[in-house]
């Protein structure tokens, strides 16, 4: 900070004839490209304030606040500075912009100070790229929680904390970089109980994200929901927009049935009651007994040898399972590439029979239109499986997506057939000509994605294209 004295202004009598005082709230403002920030502080002077000037050539900033012009009837002795500025979108982390702030009083005295502006700030919270499921079951016969969670940050991670208060667990790990995978095995008391676990991650700017799970230690429960996983890597359970893993049917006590279309010979499938990891319970084939085991470290995927539809029935207590091919009985809609015509008998006339996604967040498509002449999001039909409809798309991280699967209509109407969803938070099943509106989903990362819908299975998903 510097002070200078110039020739006095005889129109204003001296009170103390001293240089003004300027106190900024900080000498370093960290922002980010495109973000508005504020230079704040308080200026004081007993003789009276004349002006404040803010200058930086790189910011194209040369702003003078002339108090004698703005307040012609009042001589200010104190002023709270609050100057807003939006960082340039082209600014880089390594850029530095020292802003000179000059206060002048009516006697000509000046005081200068500098605030450094840098675009290396971080205002984005870390994310869980693989979070523990909200409900976790640990079996009494193997009371171990194999915790795996993956986190990411746009700038730099700082720490991750795992807390299970009732077990006096408070594990804090210092981390760095933009990605981190936390792995640890927790020994649970061998008694039936329920525990709450929180996982918190923070970055260098102390932006945080937290997830909470309920851990239930018990004998093998009769799970209300079971899911089919056709991926090998646990990270692929959470890289989708929705639909992975796939909900299957609970047919009786400890009894489940999966109906699945196998697109590639040799695909392996396993079954999990928690959605985001193969731990702590995963049903696969025990190579020793040939039966299903719940131990994820032992069980191997069930290999499906042919392309086509499969029915897999299994019992989680006995481990017995049965795999067989089948042919769907759902009535075919025929050819859906536009060559087949349909007349809805509503005056719109014969038109191409196609299926579209009508909603929001779909690239290149207007919101909520079924009109193919208005760039509706038309789906393609698998040449080898008429029940499977698909389309690739490029999506941007953070985009909100929701839609209804519907037959196209040149007036933008919504005749049957259409498919909505089952009302679950993650859109786990489709409902023909009914159901609930889709829950809005958020794209987890930039990239190319594949939408798939099987109207025989009544399952759909959006997965990354690899």
Coordinates of C-alpha atoms in Angstrom, one line a residue, residues 14-412:
X14 CA -8.6 20.2 5.9
X15 CA -9.7 18.2 8.9
X16 CA -6.6 16.0 9.4
X17 CA -5.0 16.6 5.9
X18 CA -3.9 12.9 5.9
X19 CA -4.1 10.3 3.1
X20 CA -7.2 8.2 2.9
X21 CA -7.3 4.6 4.2
X22 CA -8.4 1.7 2.1
X23 CA -8.9 -1.8 3.6
X24 CA -9.8 -4.6 1.1
X25 CA -11.4 -7.8 2.4
X26 CA -8.6 -9.8 0.7
X27 CA -5.5 -9.2 -1.3
X28 CA -6.1 -12.3 -3.5
X29 CA -9.3 -13.3 -5.3
X30 CA -9.4 -16.7 -6.8
X31 CA -12.1 -17.1 -9.5
X32 CA -12.6 -19.2 -12.6
X33 CA -13.2 -18.4 -16.3
X34 CA -16.7 -17.0 -16.9
X35 CA -17.4 -16.5 -13.2
X36 CA -18.4 -13.2 -11.6
X37 CA -16.3 -12.0 -8.6
X38 CA -16.4 -9.0 -6.4
X39 CA -13.7 -6.6 -5.3
X40 CA -14.7 -5.5 -1.8
X41 CA -13.4 -3.2 0.8
X42 CA -13.9 0.0 2.9
X43 CA -12.4 3.4 2.2
X44 CA -12.2 6.1 4.8
X45 CA -11.0 9.7 5.0
X46 CA -11.6 12.5 7.5
X47 CA -11.3 15.2 4.9
X48 CA -13.8 13.6 2.5
X49 CA -13.5 11.0 -0.3
X50 CA -13.2 12.1 -3.9
X51 CA -12.9 8.9 -5.9
X52 CA -11.8 5.2 -6.2
X53 CA -10.1 3.9 -9.3
X54 CA -9.6 0.3 -10.3
X55 CA -7.1 -0.5 -13.0
X56 CA -5.7 -3.5 -14.8
X57 CA -4.6 -3.5 -18.5
X58 CA -5.0 -7.3 -19.0
X59 CA -8.6 -7.1 -17.7
X60 CA -9.3 -4.0 -19.8
X61 CA -10.3 -2.5 -16.5
X62 CA -10.1 1.3 -15.9
X63 CA -13.0 2.2 -13.7
X64 CA -13.3 5.4 -11.7
X65 CA -16.1 5.9 -9.1
X66 CA -16.4 9.7 -8.8
X67 CA -18.1 10.4 -5.5
X68 CA -18.4 14.1 -6.2
X69 CA -20.4 13.3 -9.3
X70 CA -22.5 10.4 -7.9
X71 CA -23.1 12.1 -4.6
X72 CA -23.2 15.9 -5.4
X73 CA -25.0 16.8 -2.2
X74 CA -23.0 14.7 0.2
X75 CA -19.4 14.6 1.1
X76 CA -18.6 11.0 1.9
X77 CA -16.1 10.1 4.6
X78 CA -16.6 6.3 4.3
X79 CA -17.5 4.1 1.4
X80 CA -18.1 0.4 1.1
X81 CA -16.6 -0.8 -2.2
X82 CA -18.3 -3.7 -4.0
X83 CA -17.3 -3.9 -7.6
X84 CA -18.5 -6.8 -9.7
X85 CA -16.5 -8.2 -12.6
X86 CA -16.8 -11.3 -14.7
X87 CA -13.7 -13.3 -15.5
X88 CA -12.9 -13.8 -19.2
X89 CA -13.9 -17.2 -20.6
X90 CA -10.4 -17.3 -22.1
X91 CA -8.5 -16.9 -18.8
X92 CA -6.2 -19.8 -17.8
X93 CA -5.2 -21.2 -14.4
X94 CA -1.7 -19.6 -14.6
X95 CA -2.9 -16.1 -15.5
X96 CA -2.4 -13.3 -12.9
X97 CA -4.2 -9.9 -12.9
X98 CA -3.0 -7.4 -10.2
X99 CA -5.7 -4.8 -9.9
X100 CA -4.5 -1.4 -8.6
X101 CA -7.0 0.2 -6.4
X102 CA -6.5 4.0 -5.8
X103 CA -8.4 6.1 -3.4
X104 CA -8.2 9.9 -3.6
X105 CA -9.6 12.4 -1.1
X106 CA -10.8 15.9 -1.8
X107 CA -7.5 17.3 -0.6
X108 CA -5.7 15.4 -3.3
X109 CA -4.1 12.8 -1.1
X110 CA -4.0 9.3 -2.7
X111 CA -3.6 5.8 -1.3
X112 CA -2.9 2.8 -3.5
X113 CA -3.2 -0.9 -2.8
X114 CA -3.4 -4.0 -5.0
X115 CA -5.6 -7.1 -5.1
X116 CA -4.3 -10.0 -7.1
X117 CA -7.0 -11.8 -9.3
X118 CA -6.2 -15.3 -10.5
X119 CA -8.6 -17.7 -12.4
X120 CA -7.3 -20.8 -10.5
X121 CA -10.3 -21.1 -8.1
X122 CA -12.5 -24.1 -7.7
X123 CA -16.2 -23.8 -7.1
X124 CA -17.3 -27.3 -8.2
X125 CA -17.8 -30.0 -5.6
X126 CA -16.2 -33.4 -6.1
X127 CA -18.3 -36.3 -7.4
X128 CA -18.7 -39.9 -6.7
X129 CA -18.1 -41.8 -9.9
X130 CA -18.7 -45.0 -8.0
X131 CA -20.7 -44.6 -4.8
X132 CA -21.7 -47.2 -2.2
X133 CA -25.3 -48.4 -2.6
X134 CA -27.8 -46.8 -0.3
X135 CA -28.6 -50.2 1.1
X136 CA -25.8 -52.7 1.8
X137 CA -26.2 -56.2 3.2
X138 CA -23.3 -58.0 5.0
X139 CA -23.9 -61.7 5.7
X140 CA -23.4 -63.1 9.1
X141 CA -21.5 -66.1 7.7
X142 CA -19.0 -63.7 6.2
X143 CA -19.2 -60.4 8.1
X144 CA -16.9 -58.3 5.9
X145 CA -17.7 -55.1 4.1
X146 CA -15.5 -54.7 1.1
X147 CA -15.9 -51.0 0.4
X148 CA -14.9 -49.6 -2.9
X149 CA -15.7 -46.1 -3.9
X150 CA -14.3 -43.9 -6.6
X151 CA -14.3 -40.1 -6.6
X152 CA -13.3 -37.3 -9.0
X153 CA -12.8 -33.5 -9.0
X154 CA -12.3 -31.0 -11.7
X155 CA -9.2 -29.5 -10.1
X156 CA -7.6 -31.3 -7.1
X157 CA -8.9 -33.7 -4.5
X158 CA -7.9 -33.3 -0.9
X159 CA -9.4 -35.9 1.4
X160 CA -11.9 -38.7 1.8
X161 CA -13.5 -39.7 5.1
X162 CA -15.4 -42.9 5.9
X163 CA -17.4 -42.9 9.1
X164 CA -19.4 -45.6 10.8
X165 CA -20.1 -44.0 14.2
X166 CA -21.6 -47.0 16.0
X167 CA -18.4 -49.0 15.2
X168 CA -16.1 -46.0 16.1
X169 CA -14.9 -45.9 12.5
X170 CA -13.5 -42.6 11.3
X171 CA -11.0 -43.2 8.5
X172 CA -9.6 -40.0 7.0
X173 CA -7.2 -40.3 4.0
X174 CA -5.3 -37.4 2.4
X175 CA -5.5 -37.6 -1.4
X176 CA -4.6 -35.6 -4.4
X177 CA -5.1 -35.5 -8.2
X178 CA -8.4 -35.5 -10.1
X179 CA -9.4 -39.2 -9.5
X180 CA -9.1 -41.6 -6.6
X181 CA -10.3 -45.1 -5.8
X182 CA -10.8 -46.0 -2.1
X183 CA -10.6 -49.7 -1.2
X184 CA -10.8 -51.1 2.3
X185 CA -12.2 -54.2 4.0
X186 CA -14.2 -53.6 7.2
X187 CA -14.7 -56.4 9.7
X188 CA -18.2 -56.2 11.0
X189 CA -19.4 -57.6 14.4
X190 CA -20.9 -61.1 13.8
X191 CA -24.3 -60.2 15.1
X192 CA -27.5 -58.9 13.5
X193 CA -27.4 -55.1 13.5
X194 CA -27.9 -52.0 11.3
X195 CA -25.3 -49.3 10.9
X196 CA -25.1 -46.0 9.1
X197 CA -22.1 -45.2 7.0
X198 CA -21.2 -41.9 5.5
X199 CA -18.4 -41.2 2.9
X200 CA -17.3 -37.6 2.5
X201 CA -14.9 -36.3 -0.1
X202 CA -13.4 -32.8 -0.2
X203 CA -11.2 -30.9 -2.6
X204 CA -8.4 -28.4 -2.0
X205 CA -11.0 -25.6 -1.9
X206 CA -13.0 -27.6 0.6
X207 CA -15.9 -28.2 -1.7
X208 CA -17.5 -31.4 -0.5
X209 CA -19.8 -34.2 -1.4
X210 CA -21.3 -36.8 0.9
X211 CA -23.1 -40.1 0.4
X212 CA -24.9 -42.1 3.1
X213 CA -25.5 -45.9 3.2
X214 CA -27.4 -48.2 5.6
X215 CA -25.4 -51.4 6.4
X216 CA -27.5 -54.4 7.5
X217 CA -25.7 -57.4 9.0
X218 CA -27.9 -60.4 8.8
X219 CA -28.5 -63.9 7.5
X220 CA -29.1 -64.0 3.7
X221 CA -32.3 -61.9 3.3
X222 CA -35.0 -62.5 0.7
X223 CA -34.1 -59.5 -1.3
X224 CA -37.0 -57.4 -2.7
X225 CA -34.9 -56.5 -5.7
X226 CA -32.2 -58.2 -7.6
X227 CA -30.3 -57.0 -10.6
X228 CA -28.5 -58.6 -13.6
X229 CA -25.0 -57.2 -14.3
X230 CA -23.5 -58.0 -17.7
X231 CA -20.3 -56.0 -17.1
X232 CA -17.1 -57.1 -15.5
X233 CA -15.9 -53.8 -14.0
X234 CA -17.7 -52.3 -11.1
X235 CA -17.1 -48.9 -12.5
X236 CA -19.4 -49.8 -15.4
X237 CA -22.2 -50.2 -12.9
X238 CA -22.2 -46.4 -12.4
X239 CA -21.0 -45.0 -15.7
X240 CA -24.4 -45.2 -17.3
X241 CA -27.1 -42.5 -17.4
X242 CA -29.6 -45.1 -16.3
X243 CA -30.5 -48.8 -16.7
X244 CA -27.4 -50.6 -15.4
X245 CA -27.6 -53.0 -13.7
X246 CA -30.9 -54.4 -15.0
X247 CA -33.8 -55.1 -12.6
X248 CA -35.0 -58.8 -12.8
X249 CA -38.1 -60.5 -11.4
X250 CA -38.6 -61.7 -7.8
X251 CA -40.8 -64.8 -8.4
X252 CA -40.9 -66.2 -4.9
X253 CA -39.1 -66.5 -1.6
X254 CA -35.4 -66.5 -2.4
X255 CA -36.4 -67.2 -6.0
X256 CA -35.6 -64.9 -9.0
X257 CA -36.0 -64.9 -12.8
X258 CA -34.0 -63.0 -15.3
X259 CA -35.1 -62.5 -18.9
X260 CA -32.2 -61.2 -21.0
X261 CA -31.3 -60.6 -24.6
X262 CA -27.7 -61.6 -25.2
X263 CA -26.2 -59.6 -28.0
X264 CA -22.8 -61.2 -28.0
X265 CA -21.9 -64.9 -27.6
X266 CA -19.8 -65.6 -24.5
X267 CA -21.2 -62.7 -22.4
X268 CA -21.0 -63.4 -18.7
X269 CA -23.8 -62.3 -16.3
X270 CA -23.9 -62.1 -12.5
X271 CA -26.6 -61.0 -10.0
X272 CA -26.3 -58.4 -7.3
X273 CA -28.8 -56.9 -4.8
X274 CA -26.9 -53.6 -4.5
X275 CA -26.6 -51.5 -7.6
X276 CA -23.3 -49.8 -7.6
X277 CA -20.8 -52.6 -6.8
X278 CA -20.2 -56.3 -6.9
X279 CA -19.4 -56.1 -3.1
X280 CA -20.5 -57.2 -0.6
X281 CA -22.9 -59.7 -2.3
X282 CA -22.7 -61.0 -5.8
X283 CA -24.2 -64.3 -7.0
X284 CA -22.0 -66.2 -9.4
X285 CA -21.1 -69.8 -10.1
X286 CA -18.8 -71.5 -7.5
X287 CA -16.3 -73.5 -9.6
X288 CA -16.1 -76.1 -6.9
X289 CA -19.8 -76.9 -6.4
X290 CA -21.3 -75.7 -9.6
X291 CA -23.9 -73.9 -7.6
X292 CA -24.4 -70.1 -7.1
X293 CA -22.5 -68.5 -4.3
X294 CA -23.0 -65.1 -2.8
X295 CA -19.3 -64.6 -2.3
X296 CA -18.1 -62.1 -4.9
X297 CA -14.5 -63.3 -4.5
X298 CA -15.5 -66.9 -5.5
X299 CA -18.4 -66.7 -7.8
X300 CA -17.8 -66.6 -11.6
X301 CA -20.1 -65.2 -14.3
X302 CA -22.7 -67.4 -16.0
X303 CA -21.5 -67.6 -19.6
X304 CA -24.2 -67.3 -22.3
X305 CA -23.0 -69.2 -25.3
X306 CA -25.3 -67.9 -28.0
X307 CA -26.9 -64.7 -29.2
X308 CA -30.6 -64.6 -28.3
X309 CA -33.0 -64.4 -25.4
X310 CA -32.3 -66.3 -22.2
X311 CA -34.3 -67.1 -19.1
X312 CA -32.3 -67.7 -16.0
X313 CA -34.1 -69.0 -12.8
X314 CA -32.2 -69.2 -9.5
X315 CA -32.5 -69.7 -5.8
X316 CA -30.2 -67.6 -3.6
X317 CA -30.4 -70.1 -0.7
X318 CA -29.9 -73.4 -2.4
X319 CA -27.7 -72.0 -5.2
X320 CA -29.5 -73.9 -7.8
X321 CA -30.0 -72.2 -11.2
X322 CA -31.3 -73.0 -14.6
X323 CA -30.4 -71.4 -17.9
X324 CA -32.5 -71.8 -21.1
X325 CA -33.2 -70.1 -24.4
X326 CA -36.6 -68.8 -25.1
X327 CA -38.6 -66.9 -27.7
X328 CA -40.5 -63.8 -26.6
X329 CA -44.3 -63.9 -27.0
X330 CA -44.7 -60.2 -27.1
X331 CA -46.5 -59.2 -30.4
X332 CA -44.1 -57.7 -32.9
X333 CA -44.6 -54.2 -34.1
X334 CA -43.2 -55.1 -37.4
X335 CA -40.7 -53.1 -39.4
X336 CA -40.0 -49.8 -37.7
X337 CA -37.6 -48.2 -40.2
X338 CA -40.3 -45.9 -41.8
X339 CA -41.0 -48.2 -44.7
X340 CA -44.1 -49.6 -42.9
X341 CA -47.1 -47.2 -42.8
X342 CA -49.7 -46.6 -40.1
X343 CA -53.0 -44.8 -40.1
X344 CA -54.1 -43.6 -36.6
X345 CA -57.6 -42.8 -37.9
X346 CA -57.4 -39.3 -36.6
X347 CA -57.3 -37.5 -39.9
X348 CA -53.5 -37.3 -40.0
X349 CA -53.4 -39.9 -42.7
X350 CA -51.0 -42.8 -43.4
X351 CA -47.5 -42.1 -42.2
X352 CA -44.2 -43.8 -41.5
X353 CA -44.3 -46.2 -38.6
X354 CA -41.4 -45.3 -36.4
X355 CA -40.5 -45.1 -32.7
X356 CA -39.0 -41.9 -31.1
X357 CA -37.8 -40.5 -27.8
X358 CA -39.9 -37.5 -27.0
X359 CA -38.5 -35.4 -24.2
X360 CA -35.8 -33.0 -23.1
X361 CA -32.1 -33.0 -23.2
X362 CA -31.9 -35.1 -26.4
X363 CA -29.3 -33.7 -28.8
X364 CA -30.6 -32.2 -32.0
X365 CA -34.3 -32.7 -31.1
X366 CA -36.9 -30.1 -30.0
X367 CA -38.4 -30.7 -26.6
X368 CA -41.2 -33.2 -26.3
X369 CA -42.0 -33.8 -29.9
X370 CA -43.1 -37.0 -31.6
X371 CA -43.1 -35.3 -35.1
X372 CA -40.4 -36.9 -37.3
X373 CA -40.8 -33.9 -39.6
X374 CA -39.7 -31.6 -36.7
X375 CA -36.5 -33.5 -36.0
X376 CA -38.0 -35.9 -33.4
X377 CA -35.4 -38.3 -32.0
X378 CA -36.1 -41.3 -34.2
X379 CA -34.9 -44.8 -33.0
X380 CA -33.3 -47.5 -35.2
X381 CA -34.4 -51.1 -35.2
X382 CA -31.9 -53.9 -34.7
X383 CA -31.8 -55.9 -38.0
X384 CA -31.2 -59.1 -36.0
X385 CA -33.8 -58.5 -33.2
X386 CA -37.0 -56.5 -34.1
X387 CA -37.7 -56.0 -30.4
X388 CA -34.5 -54.0 -29.8
X389 CA -34.5 -50.3 -30.7
X390 CA -31.4 -48.2 -30.3
X391 CA -29.6 -45.0 -31.2
X392 CA -26.2 -43.5 -30.4
X393 CA -25.9 -39.9 -29.2
X394 CA -23.2 -37.5 -28.0
X395 CA -24.0 -36.0 -24.5
X396 CA -22.5 -33.4 -22.3
X397 CA -21.8 -33.9 -18.6
X398 CA -24.5 -32.4 -16.4
X399 CA -27.3 -32.5 -19.1
X400 CA -30.7 -33.4 -17.6
X401 CA -32.5 -36.0 -19.7
X402 CA -36.1 -37.2 -19.5
X403 CA -38.4 -38.7 -22.1
X404 CA -41.2 -41.0 -23.1
X405 CA -40.7 -43.7 -25.7
X406 CA -43.5 -43.2 -28.3
X407 CA -44.7 -44.0 -31.7
X408 CA -44.0 -41.1 -34.1
X409 CA -46.9 -38.8 -35.2
X410 CA -46.6 -36.1 -37.8
X411 CA -48.9 -33.8 -35.8
X412 CA -46.8 -34.3 -32.6

